[in-house]
Coordinates of C-alpha atoms and ligand atoms in Angstrom, one line a residue:
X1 CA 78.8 80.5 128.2
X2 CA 81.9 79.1 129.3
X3 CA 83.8 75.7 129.4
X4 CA 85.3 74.8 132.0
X5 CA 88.6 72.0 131.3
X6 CA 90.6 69.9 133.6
X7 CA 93.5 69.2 131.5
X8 CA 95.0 65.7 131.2
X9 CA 92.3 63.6 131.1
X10 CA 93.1 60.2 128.8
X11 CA 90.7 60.1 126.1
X12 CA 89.2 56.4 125.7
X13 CA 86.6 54.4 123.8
X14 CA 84.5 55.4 120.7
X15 CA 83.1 58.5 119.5
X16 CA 80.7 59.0 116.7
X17 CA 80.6 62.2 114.2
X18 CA 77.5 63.8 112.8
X19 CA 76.5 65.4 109.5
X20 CA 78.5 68.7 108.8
X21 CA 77.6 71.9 109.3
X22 CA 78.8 73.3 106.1
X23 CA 77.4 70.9 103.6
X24 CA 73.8 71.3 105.4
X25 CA 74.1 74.9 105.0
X26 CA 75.2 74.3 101.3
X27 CA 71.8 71.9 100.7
X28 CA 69.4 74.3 102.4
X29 CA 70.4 76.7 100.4
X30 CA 69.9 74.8 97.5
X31 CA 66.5 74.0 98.7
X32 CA 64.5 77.1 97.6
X33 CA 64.9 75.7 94.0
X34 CA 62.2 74.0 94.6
X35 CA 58.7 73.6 96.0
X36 CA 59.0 69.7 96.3
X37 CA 60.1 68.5 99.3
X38 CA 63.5 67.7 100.4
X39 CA 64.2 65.4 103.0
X40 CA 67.9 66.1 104.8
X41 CA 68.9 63.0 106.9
X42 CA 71.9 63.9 109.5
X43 CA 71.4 67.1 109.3
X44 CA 72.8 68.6 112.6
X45 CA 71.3 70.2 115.3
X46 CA 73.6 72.8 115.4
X47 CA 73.4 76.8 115.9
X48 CA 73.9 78.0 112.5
X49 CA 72.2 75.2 110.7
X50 CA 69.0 76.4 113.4
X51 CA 69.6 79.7 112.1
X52 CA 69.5 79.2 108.5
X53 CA 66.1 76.8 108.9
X54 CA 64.3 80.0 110.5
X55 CA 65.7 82.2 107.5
X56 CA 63.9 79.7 105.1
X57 CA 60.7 79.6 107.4
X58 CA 61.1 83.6 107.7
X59 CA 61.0 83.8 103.9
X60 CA 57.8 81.2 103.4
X61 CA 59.3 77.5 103.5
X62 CA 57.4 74.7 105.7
X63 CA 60.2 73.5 107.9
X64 CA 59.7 70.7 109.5
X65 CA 62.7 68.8 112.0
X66 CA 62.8 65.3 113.7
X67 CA 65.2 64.0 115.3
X68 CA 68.2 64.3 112.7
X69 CA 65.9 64.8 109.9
X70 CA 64.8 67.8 108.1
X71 CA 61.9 68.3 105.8
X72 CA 61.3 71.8 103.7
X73 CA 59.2 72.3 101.2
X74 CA 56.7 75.5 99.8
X75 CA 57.5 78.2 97.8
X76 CA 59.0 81.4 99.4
X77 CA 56.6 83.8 100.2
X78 CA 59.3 87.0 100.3
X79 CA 62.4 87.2 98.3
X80 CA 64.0 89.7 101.3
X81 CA 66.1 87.9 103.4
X82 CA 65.0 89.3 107.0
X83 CA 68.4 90.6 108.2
X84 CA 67.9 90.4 111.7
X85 CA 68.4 86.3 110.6
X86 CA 70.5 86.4 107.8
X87 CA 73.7 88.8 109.6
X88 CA 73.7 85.8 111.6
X89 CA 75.4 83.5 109.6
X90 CA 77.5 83.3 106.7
X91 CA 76.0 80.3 105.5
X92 CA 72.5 83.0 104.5
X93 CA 74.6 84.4 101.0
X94 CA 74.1 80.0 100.2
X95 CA 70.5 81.1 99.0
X96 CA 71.2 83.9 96.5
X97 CA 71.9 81.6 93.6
X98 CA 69.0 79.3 94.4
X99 CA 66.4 82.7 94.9
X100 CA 68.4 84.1 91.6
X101 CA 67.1 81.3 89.5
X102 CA 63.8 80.0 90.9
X103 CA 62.4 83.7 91.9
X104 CA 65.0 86.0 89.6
X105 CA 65.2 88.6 92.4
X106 CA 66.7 88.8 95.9
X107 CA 67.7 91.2 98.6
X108 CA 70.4 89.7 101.6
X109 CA 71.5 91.7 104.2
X110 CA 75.0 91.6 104.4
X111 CA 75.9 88.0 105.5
X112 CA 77.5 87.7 109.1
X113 CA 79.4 85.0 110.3
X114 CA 82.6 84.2 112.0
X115 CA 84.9 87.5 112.3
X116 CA 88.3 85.7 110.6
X117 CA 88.8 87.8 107.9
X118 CA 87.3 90.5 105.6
X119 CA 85.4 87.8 103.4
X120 CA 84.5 89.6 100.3
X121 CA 81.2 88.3 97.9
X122 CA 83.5 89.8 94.6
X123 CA 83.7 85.8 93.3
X124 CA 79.9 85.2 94.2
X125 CA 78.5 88.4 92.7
X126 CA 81.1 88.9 89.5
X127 CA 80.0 85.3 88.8
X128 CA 76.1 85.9 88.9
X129 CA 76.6 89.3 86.2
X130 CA 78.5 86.9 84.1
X131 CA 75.0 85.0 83.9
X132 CA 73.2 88.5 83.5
X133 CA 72.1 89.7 87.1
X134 CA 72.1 93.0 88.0
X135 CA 73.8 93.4 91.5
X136 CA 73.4 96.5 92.9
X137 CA 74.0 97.6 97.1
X138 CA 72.0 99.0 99.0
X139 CA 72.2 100.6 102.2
X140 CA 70.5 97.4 103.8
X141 CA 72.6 95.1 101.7
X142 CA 72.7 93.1 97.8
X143 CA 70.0 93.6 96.0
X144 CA 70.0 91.3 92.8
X145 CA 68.0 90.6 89.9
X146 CA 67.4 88.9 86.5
X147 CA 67.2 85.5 85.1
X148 CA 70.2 83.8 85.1
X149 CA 71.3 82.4 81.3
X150 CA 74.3 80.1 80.7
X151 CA 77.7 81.3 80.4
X152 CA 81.3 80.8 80.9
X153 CA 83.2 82.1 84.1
X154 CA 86.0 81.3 86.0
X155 CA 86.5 82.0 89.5
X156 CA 89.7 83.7 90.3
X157 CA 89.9 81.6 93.6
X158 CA 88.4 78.4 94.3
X159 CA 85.7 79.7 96.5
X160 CA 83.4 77.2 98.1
X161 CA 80.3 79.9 98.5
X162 CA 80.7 81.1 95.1
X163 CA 81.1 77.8 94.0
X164 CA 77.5 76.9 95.7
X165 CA 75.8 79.8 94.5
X166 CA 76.5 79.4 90.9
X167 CA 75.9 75.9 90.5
X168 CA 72.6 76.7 91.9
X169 CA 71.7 79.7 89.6
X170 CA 72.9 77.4 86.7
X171 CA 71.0 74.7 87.6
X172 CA 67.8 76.5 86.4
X173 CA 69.5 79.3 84.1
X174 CA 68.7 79.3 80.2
X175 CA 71.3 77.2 78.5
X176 CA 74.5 75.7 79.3
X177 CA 77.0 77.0 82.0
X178 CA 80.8 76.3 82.2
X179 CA 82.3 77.2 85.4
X180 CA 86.2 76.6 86.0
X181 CA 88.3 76.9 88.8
X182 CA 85.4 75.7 90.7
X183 CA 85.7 74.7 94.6
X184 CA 86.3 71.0 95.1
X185 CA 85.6 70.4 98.6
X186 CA 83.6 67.2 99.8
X187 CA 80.7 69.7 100.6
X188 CA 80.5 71.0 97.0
X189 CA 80.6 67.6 95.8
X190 CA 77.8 66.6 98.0
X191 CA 75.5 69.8 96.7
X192 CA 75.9 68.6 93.3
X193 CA 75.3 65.4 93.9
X194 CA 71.8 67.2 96.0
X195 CA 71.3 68.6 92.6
X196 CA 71.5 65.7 90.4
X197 CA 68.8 63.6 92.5
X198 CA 66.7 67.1 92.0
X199 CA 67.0 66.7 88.1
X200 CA 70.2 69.2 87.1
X201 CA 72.1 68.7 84.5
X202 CA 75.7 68.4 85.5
X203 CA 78.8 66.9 84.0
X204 CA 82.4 66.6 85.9
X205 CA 81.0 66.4 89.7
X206 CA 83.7 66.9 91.9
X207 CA 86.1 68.5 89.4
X208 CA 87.4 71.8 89.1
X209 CA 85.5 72.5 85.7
X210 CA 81.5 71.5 86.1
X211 CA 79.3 71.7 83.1
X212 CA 75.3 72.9 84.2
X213 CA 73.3 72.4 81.4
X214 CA 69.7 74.4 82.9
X215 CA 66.5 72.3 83.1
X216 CA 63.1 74.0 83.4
X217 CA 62.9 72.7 87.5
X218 CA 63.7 70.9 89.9
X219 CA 62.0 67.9 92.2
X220 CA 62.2 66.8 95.6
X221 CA 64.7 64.5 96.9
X222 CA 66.0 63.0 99.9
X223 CA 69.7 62.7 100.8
X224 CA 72.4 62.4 103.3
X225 CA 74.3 65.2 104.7
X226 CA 77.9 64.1 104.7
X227 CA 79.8 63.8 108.1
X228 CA 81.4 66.4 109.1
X229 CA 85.5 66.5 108.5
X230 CA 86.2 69.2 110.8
X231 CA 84.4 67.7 113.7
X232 CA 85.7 64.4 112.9
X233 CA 89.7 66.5 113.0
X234 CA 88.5 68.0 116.2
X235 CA 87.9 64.5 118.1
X236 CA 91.3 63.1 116.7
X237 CA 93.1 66.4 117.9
X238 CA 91.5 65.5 121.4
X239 CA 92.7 62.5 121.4
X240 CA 96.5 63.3 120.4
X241 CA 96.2 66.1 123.1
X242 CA 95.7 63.6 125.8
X243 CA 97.6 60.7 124.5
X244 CA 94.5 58.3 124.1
X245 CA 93.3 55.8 122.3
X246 CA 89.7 56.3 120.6
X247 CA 88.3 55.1 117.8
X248 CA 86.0 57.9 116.0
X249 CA 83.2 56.1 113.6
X250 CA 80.7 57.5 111.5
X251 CA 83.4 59.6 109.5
X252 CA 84.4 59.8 105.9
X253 CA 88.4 59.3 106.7
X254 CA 88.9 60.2 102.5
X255 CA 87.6 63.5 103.4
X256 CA 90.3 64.8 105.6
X257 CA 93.1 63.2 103.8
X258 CA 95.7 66.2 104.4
X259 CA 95.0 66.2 108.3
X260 CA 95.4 62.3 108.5
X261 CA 98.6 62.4 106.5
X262 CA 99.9 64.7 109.1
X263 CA 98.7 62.3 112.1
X264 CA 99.5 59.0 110.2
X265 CA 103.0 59.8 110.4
X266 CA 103.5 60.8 114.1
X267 CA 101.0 58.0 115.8
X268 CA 99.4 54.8 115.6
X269 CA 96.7 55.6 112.9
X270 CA 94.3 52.9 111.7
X271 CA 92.2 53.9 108.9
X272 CA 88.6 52.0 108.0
X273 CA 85.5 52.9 105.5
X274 CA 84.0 54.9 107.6
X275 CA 85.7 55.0 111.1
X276 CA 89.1 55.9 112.4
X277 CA 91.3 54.3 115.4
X278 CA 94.0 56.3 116.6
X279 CA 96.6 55.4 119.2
X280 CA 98.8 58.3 121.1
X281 CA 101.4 57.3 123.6
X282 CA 103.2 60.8 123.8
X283 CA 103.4 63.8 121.8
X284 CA 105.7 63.7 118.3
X285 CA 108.4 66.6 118.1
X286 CA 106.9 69.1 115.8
X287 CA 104.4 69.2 112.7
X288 CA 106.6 70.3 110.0
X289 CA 105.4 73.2 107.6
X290 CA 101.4 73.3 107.4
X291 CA 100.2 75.5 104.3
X292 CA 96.3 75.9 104.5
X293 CA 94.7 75.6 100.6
X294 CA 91.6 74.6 99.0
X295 CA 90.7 71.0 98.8
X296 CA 92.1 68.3 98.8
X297 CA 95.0 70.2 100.5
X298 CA 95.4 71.4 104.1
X299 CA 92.3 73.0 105.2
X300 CA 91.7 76.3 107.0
X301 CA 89.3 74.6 109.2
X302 CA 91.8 72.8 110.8
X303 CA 94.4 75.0 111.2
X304 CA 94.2 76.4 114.9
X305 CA 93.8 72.4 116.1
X306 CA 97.3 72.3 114.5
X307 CA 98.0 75.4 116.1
X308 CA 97.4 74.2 119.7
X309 CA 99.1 70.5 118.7
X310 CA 101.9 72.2 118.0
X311 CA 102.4 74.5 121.0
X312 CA 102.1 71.2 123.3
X313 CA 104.5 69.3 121.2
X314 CA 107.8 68.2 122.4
X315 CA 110.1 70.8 122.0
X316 CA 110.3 70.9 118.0
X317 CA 109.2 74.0 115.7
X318 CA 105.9 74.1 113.6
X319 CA 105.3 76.6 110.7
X320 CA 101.7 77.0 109.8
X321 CA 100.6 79.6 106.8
X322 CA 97.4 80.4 106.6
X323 CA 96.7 81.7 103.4
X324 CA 92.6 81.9 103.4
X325 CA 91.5 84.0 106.5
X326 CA 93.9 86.4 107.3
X327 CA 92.8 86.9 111.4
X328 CA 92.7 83.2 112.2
X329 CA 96.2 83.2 113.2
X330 CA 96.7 86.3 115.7
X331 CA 93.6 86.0 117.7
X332 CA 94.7 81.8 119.0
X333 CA 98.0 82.6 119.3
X334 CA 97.1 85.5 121.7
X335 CA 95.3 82.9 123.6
X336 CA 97.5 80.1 123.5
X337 CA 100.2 82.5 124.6
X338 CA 97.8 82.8 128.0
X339 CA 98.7 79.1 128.2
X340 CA 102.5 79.7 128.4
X341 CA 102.6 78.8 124.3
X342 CA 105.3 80.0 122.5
X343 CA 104.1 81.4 119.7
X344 CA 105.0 84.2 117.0
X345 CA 103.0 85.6 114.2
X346 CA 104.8 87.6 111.4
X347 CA 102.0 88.1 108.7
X348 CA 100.4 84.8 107.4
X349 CA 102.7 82.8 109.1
X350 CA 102.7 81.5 112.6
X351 CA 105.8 79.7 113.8
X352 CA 105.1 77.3 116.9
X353 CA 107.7 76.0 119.5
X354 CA 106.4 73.0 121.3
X355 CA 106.4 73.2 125.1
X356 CA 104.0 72.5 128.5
X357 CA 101.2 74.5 128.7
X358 CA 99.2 75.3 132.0
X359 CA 95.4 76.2 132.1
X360 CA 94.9 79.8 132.0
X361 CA 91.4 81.5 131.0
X362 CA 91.3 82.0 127.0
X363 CA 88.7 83.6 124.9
X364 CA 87.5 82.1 121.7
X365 CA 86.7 84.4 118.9
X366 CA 85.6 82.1 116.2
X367 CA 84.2 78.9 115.9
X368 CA 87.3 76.7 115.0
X369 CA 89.6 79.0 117.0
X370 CA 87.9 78.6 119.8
X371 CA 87.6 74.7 119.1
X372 CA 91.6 74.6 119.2
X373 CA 91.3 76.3 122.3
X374 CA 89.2 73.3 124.1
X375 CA 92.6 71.1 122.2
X376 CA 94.6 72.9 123.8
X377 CA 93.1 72.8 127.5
X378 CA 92.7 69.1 127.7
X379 CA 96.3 68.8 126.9
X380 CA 97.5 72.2 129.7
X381 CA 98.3 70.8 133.1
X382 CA 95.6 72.4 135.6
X383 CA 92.3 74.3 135.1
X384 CA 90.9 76.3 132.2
X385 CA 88.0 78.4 131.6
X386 CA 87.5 78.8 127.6
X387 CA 84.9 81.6 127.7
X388 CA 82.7 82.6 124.5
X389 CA 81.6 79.7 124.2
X390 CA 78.5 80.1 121.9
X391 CA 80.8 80.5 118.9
X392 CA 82.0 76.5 118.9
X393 CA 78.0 75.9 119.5
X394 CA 77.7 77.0 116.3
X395 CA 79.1 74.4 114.8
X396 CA 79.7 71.4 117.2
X397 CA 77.0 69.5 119.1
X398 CA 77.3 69.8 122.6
X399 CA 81.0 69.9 122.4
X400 CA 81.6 69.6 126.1
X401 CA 79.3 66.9 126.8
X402 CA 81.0 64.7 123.6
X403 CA 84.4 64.9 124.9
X404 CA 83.0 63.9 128.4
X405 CA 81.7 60.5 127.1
X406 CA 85.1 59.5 126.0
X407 CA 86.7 60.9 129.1
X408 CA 87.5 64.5 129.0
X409 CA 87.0 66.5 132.0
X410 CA 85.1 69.3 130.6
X411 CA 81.8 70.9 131.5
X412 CA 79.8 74.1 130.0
X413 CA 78.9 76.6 132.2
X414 CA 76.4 78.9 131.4
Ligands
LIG501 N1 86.9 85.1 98.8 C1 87.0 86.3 98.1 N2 85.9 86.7 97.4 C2 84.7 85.9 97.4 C3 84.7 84.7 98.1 C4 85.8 84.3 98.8 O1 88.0 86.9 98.1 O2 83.8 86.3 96.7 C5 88.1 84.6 99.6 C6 87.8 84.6 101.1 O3 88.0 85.9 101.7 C7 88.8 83.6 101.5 C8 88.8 82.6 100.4 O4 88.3 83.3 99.3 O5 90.1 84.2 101.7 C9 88.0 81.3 100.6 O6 86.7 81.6 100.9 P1 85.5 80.7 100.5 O7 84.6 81.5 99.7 O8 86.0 79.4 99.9 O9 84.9 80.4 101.9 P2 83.4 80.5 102.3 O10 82.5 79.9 101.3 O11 83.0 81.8 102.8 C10 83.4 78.2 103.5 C11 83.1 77.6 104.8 C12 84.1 78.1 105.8 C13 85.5 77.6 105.4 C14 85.8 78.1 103.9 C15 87.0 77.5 103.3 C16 80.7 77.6 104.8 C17 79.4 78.1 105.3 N3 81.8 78.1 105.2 O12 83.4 79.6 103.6 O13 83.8 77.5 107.1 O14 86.5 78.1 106.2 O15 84.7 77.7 103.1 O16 87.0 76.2 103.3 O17 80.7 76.6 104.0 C18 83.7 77.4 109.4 O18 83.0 76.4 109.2 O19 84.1 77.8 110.5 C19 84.0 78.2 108.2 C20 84.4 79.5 108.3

C-alpha cells in the first residue's frame, strides 16, 4: 500500500487524536494478571494493537471490541505465545511479566517489531532473574520460569518495556520490590495507574524509583487509554509543513512537552487542557540541536518529524542525535535525500540544512520514519508516492484519510 501526496495543501480546521498505541499495548499486557475483566476505553483500532488482542485470544483470553472499547477477560489457556503472532509486534515481550507472575512460566517467540535498531531484552530479562526466574533460549525463543519474589534492581537504562514487565511481575511477586532508574514516560505512568485500580501496591507512580509491594491478585477495572503523543506530534508537524492553522483536541499537550517547546518558539502556539491551536505563516530558519532521551526529554518518536521539518526549513542548519535506535537516522535521510534534502549522517548524528523539496517516491521502513515521510510530502512541491505504507498503519488510524479532513491532498492506494 501506498500513499499518494500532493504537496502544499494548507492544513485547516480541527483534528481530534485517539488513544495511543503504546500505552494500550502496555495495558493489554498487563491484562493477563487477571481473570476479571478489564474494560479499555480509546483503545485504538490500530494494526499492532489488533495484533496483540489475537495474541491474548490465541493464548485463551475472551476478547471482546466495540467501537473504541475493549473488553478481555479469562484465564489463559496456553502460556506459549504462538509465534506466528507474537514476531509481529514488539509490543508481544509486554506480556512476560504479567504471564511471569499470574502463571510463573512463559515461552515468547522472539518479539518483532519495527527494524530501527538491534533492540536487546538484556534490561527485561536481567531484571526478571533478579526476582528469581530462570531465563533460558531456546531455538524458538525465551523460555522463562519461577515465581517472581521481591527484590531490588536497577535498570541500567530507563527502558520503557523493561520498565512494564517488571512492574507487572512485582505486582503479584512475594514481598516488596524496589525498582530504580525506572522508565518515566506518560505510558508507564498510565500502566501503573492500570495497576492501582487492579489492587497493586505501588508507591512513587510516575517516578524514577517505584515501590511494588505484591498482593495475592488482582481485580478487573476499567480505564482510559491515554492519547496518543506521537500522533498528536504528527498532526502538528502537518500543520507546520503546510503553514496552516489547526487546532488538534483530544490531546494531553503536558505529554509532549519537549516537542511543544521546540514549536512554541518558532510559531503561533496556543496551548489548552486538553487541545492545541497552532498558527504557521512560513517555515522558521532551523531547529537548533535535538538530542532524543527518555522522558520528559526529546523523544525518539518524534525524531524523523523533526527530521523532515528541518530539511524544509529556511535555509538554517538542524543537528539531531539520536541516541536510542541507532537505524532511525540513515534509513529517512536516504529518503528525504530522494526529495532534494540535504542531509548528512555521521554516526548518531544527523545534520540537516533547510531547503525546497520536490515530490519524489520514498519508501518508509518503520512506522515513525515513514510518518516523517508523509511530513515531509505535504510540505515537497509536486507529487509523492510514500510506498510501504502498512508500517504507519500500525500505528496511526487511517493516516491518509485524517490529514484529508483538515485539508491534505493525500490518498492510500492499495
Ligand atoms: N534496550 C536495551 N536492552 C533492553 C531494553 C532496551 O539495550 O533490555 C535499549 C534499546 O535498544 C533502546 C533503548 O534501550 O536503545 C530504549 O528502549 P526501550 O526499552 O525504552 O524501548 P521499547 O520498550 O522497546 C518503547 C516503544 C517504542 C519507543 C521506545 C522509546 C512500545 C511498544 N514501544 O519501546 O515505540 O520508541 O519505547 O520511547 O511501547 C514506536 O511506537 O514506533 C516505537 C518504536
Amino acid at each position: 500500500m501506498d500513499y499518494i501526496v500532493n504537496g502544499g495543501q494548507r492544513l485547516k480546521g480541527e483534528i481530534a487524536v485517539y488513544g495511543a498505541k503504546n500505552c494500550a499495548l502496555a495495558l493489554l499486557g498487563a491484562t493477563v494478571l487477571t481473570n476479571e475483566t478489564v474494560v479499555l476505553r480509546n483503545c485504538p483500532d490500530i494494526v499492532d494493537v489488533e495484533n496483540m488482542l489475537r495474541l491474548l485470544r490465541a493464548m485463551g483470553k475472551t476478547v471482546t471490541r466495540r467501537f473504541d472499547t475493549v473488553e478481555i477477560s479469562g484465564e489463559l489457556t496456553t502460556t506459549d505465545a504462538p509465534s506466528s503472532i507474537a514476531t509481529l509486534l514488539r509490543g508481544s515481550a509486554l506480556i512476560l511479566g504479567s504471564a511471569l507472575a499470574k502463571y510463573h512460566t512463559i515461552n515468547l517467540p522472539l518479539p518483532g517489531g519495527c527494524a530501527i535498531g538491534s533492540r536487546p531484552m538484556d534490561i527485561h530479562l536481567k531484571g526478571l532473574e533478579a526476582l528469581g526466574i530462570t531465563v533460558s533460549q531456546t531455538d524458538s525463543g525465551l523460555r522463562c520460569q519461577g515465581i517472581p519474589k521481591g527484590a531490588t534492581y536497577s535498570m541500567r537504562f530507563a527502558s520503557v518495556g523493561a520498565t512494564e514487565n517488571l512492574l507487572c511481575a512485582c505486582a503479584l511477586a512475594k514481598g516488596e520490590s524496589i525498582l530504580t532508574n525506572c522508565a518515566t514516560e506518560p505510558e508507564v505512568v498510565a500502566l501503573e495507574q492500570l495497576l492501582v485500580s487492579m489492587g497493586a501496591q505501588i508507591d512513587g507512580i510516575g517516578s524514577t524509583t517505584v515501590t511494588v509491594r505484591g498482593v495475592n491478585e488482582l481485580h478487573g477495572a476499567v480505564f482510559d487509554v491515554i492519547a496518543d503523543r506521537i500522533v498528536t506530534a504528527t498532526y502538528l508537524s502537518a500543520v507546520v509543513a503546510t503553514c496552516g492553522d489547526v487546532t488538534v483536541t483530544n490531546c494531553k499537550p503536558s505529554h509532549l512537552q519537549a516537542f511543544l517547546d521546540l514549536l512554541r518558539q518558532r510559531f503561533d502556539t496556543k496551548i489548552y487542557c486538553d487541545a492545541i491551536r497552532i498558527k504557521v505563516d512560513k517555515q522558521p530558519n532551523d531547529y537548533g540541536i535535538v538530542t532524543t532521551a527518555p522522558y520528559p526529554k526529546f523523544p525518539t518518536d518524534m525524531q524523523s518529524l523533526v527530521m523532515s521539518l528541518a530539511a524544509f526549513s529556511y535555509g538554517g542548519t538542524t543537528v539531531i542525535q539520536e541516541k536510542l535506535f541507532e537505524n532511525r537516522l540513515q534509513h529517512n535521510a536516504n529518503e528525504l535525500r530522494k526529495m532534494g534534502a540535504n542531509v548528512t549522517v555521521s554516526g548518531d548524528t544527523a545534520t540537516i540544512t533547510g531547503k525546497t523539496l520536490t515530490g519524489a517516491t520514498v519508501q518508509s521502513h518503520d512506522l515513525r520514519g515513514g510518518a516523517g515521510l508523509v511530513i515531509a510530502a505535504l510540505n515537497a512541491r509536486g507529487r509523492s508516492r510514500v510506498t510501504n505504507v502498512e508500517h504507519i498503519n500500525r500505528g496511526y488510524i487511517d493516516l491518509a484519510k485524517n490529514l484529508s479532513s483538515i485539508g491534505a491532498d493525500i490518498q492510500q492506494i492499495n
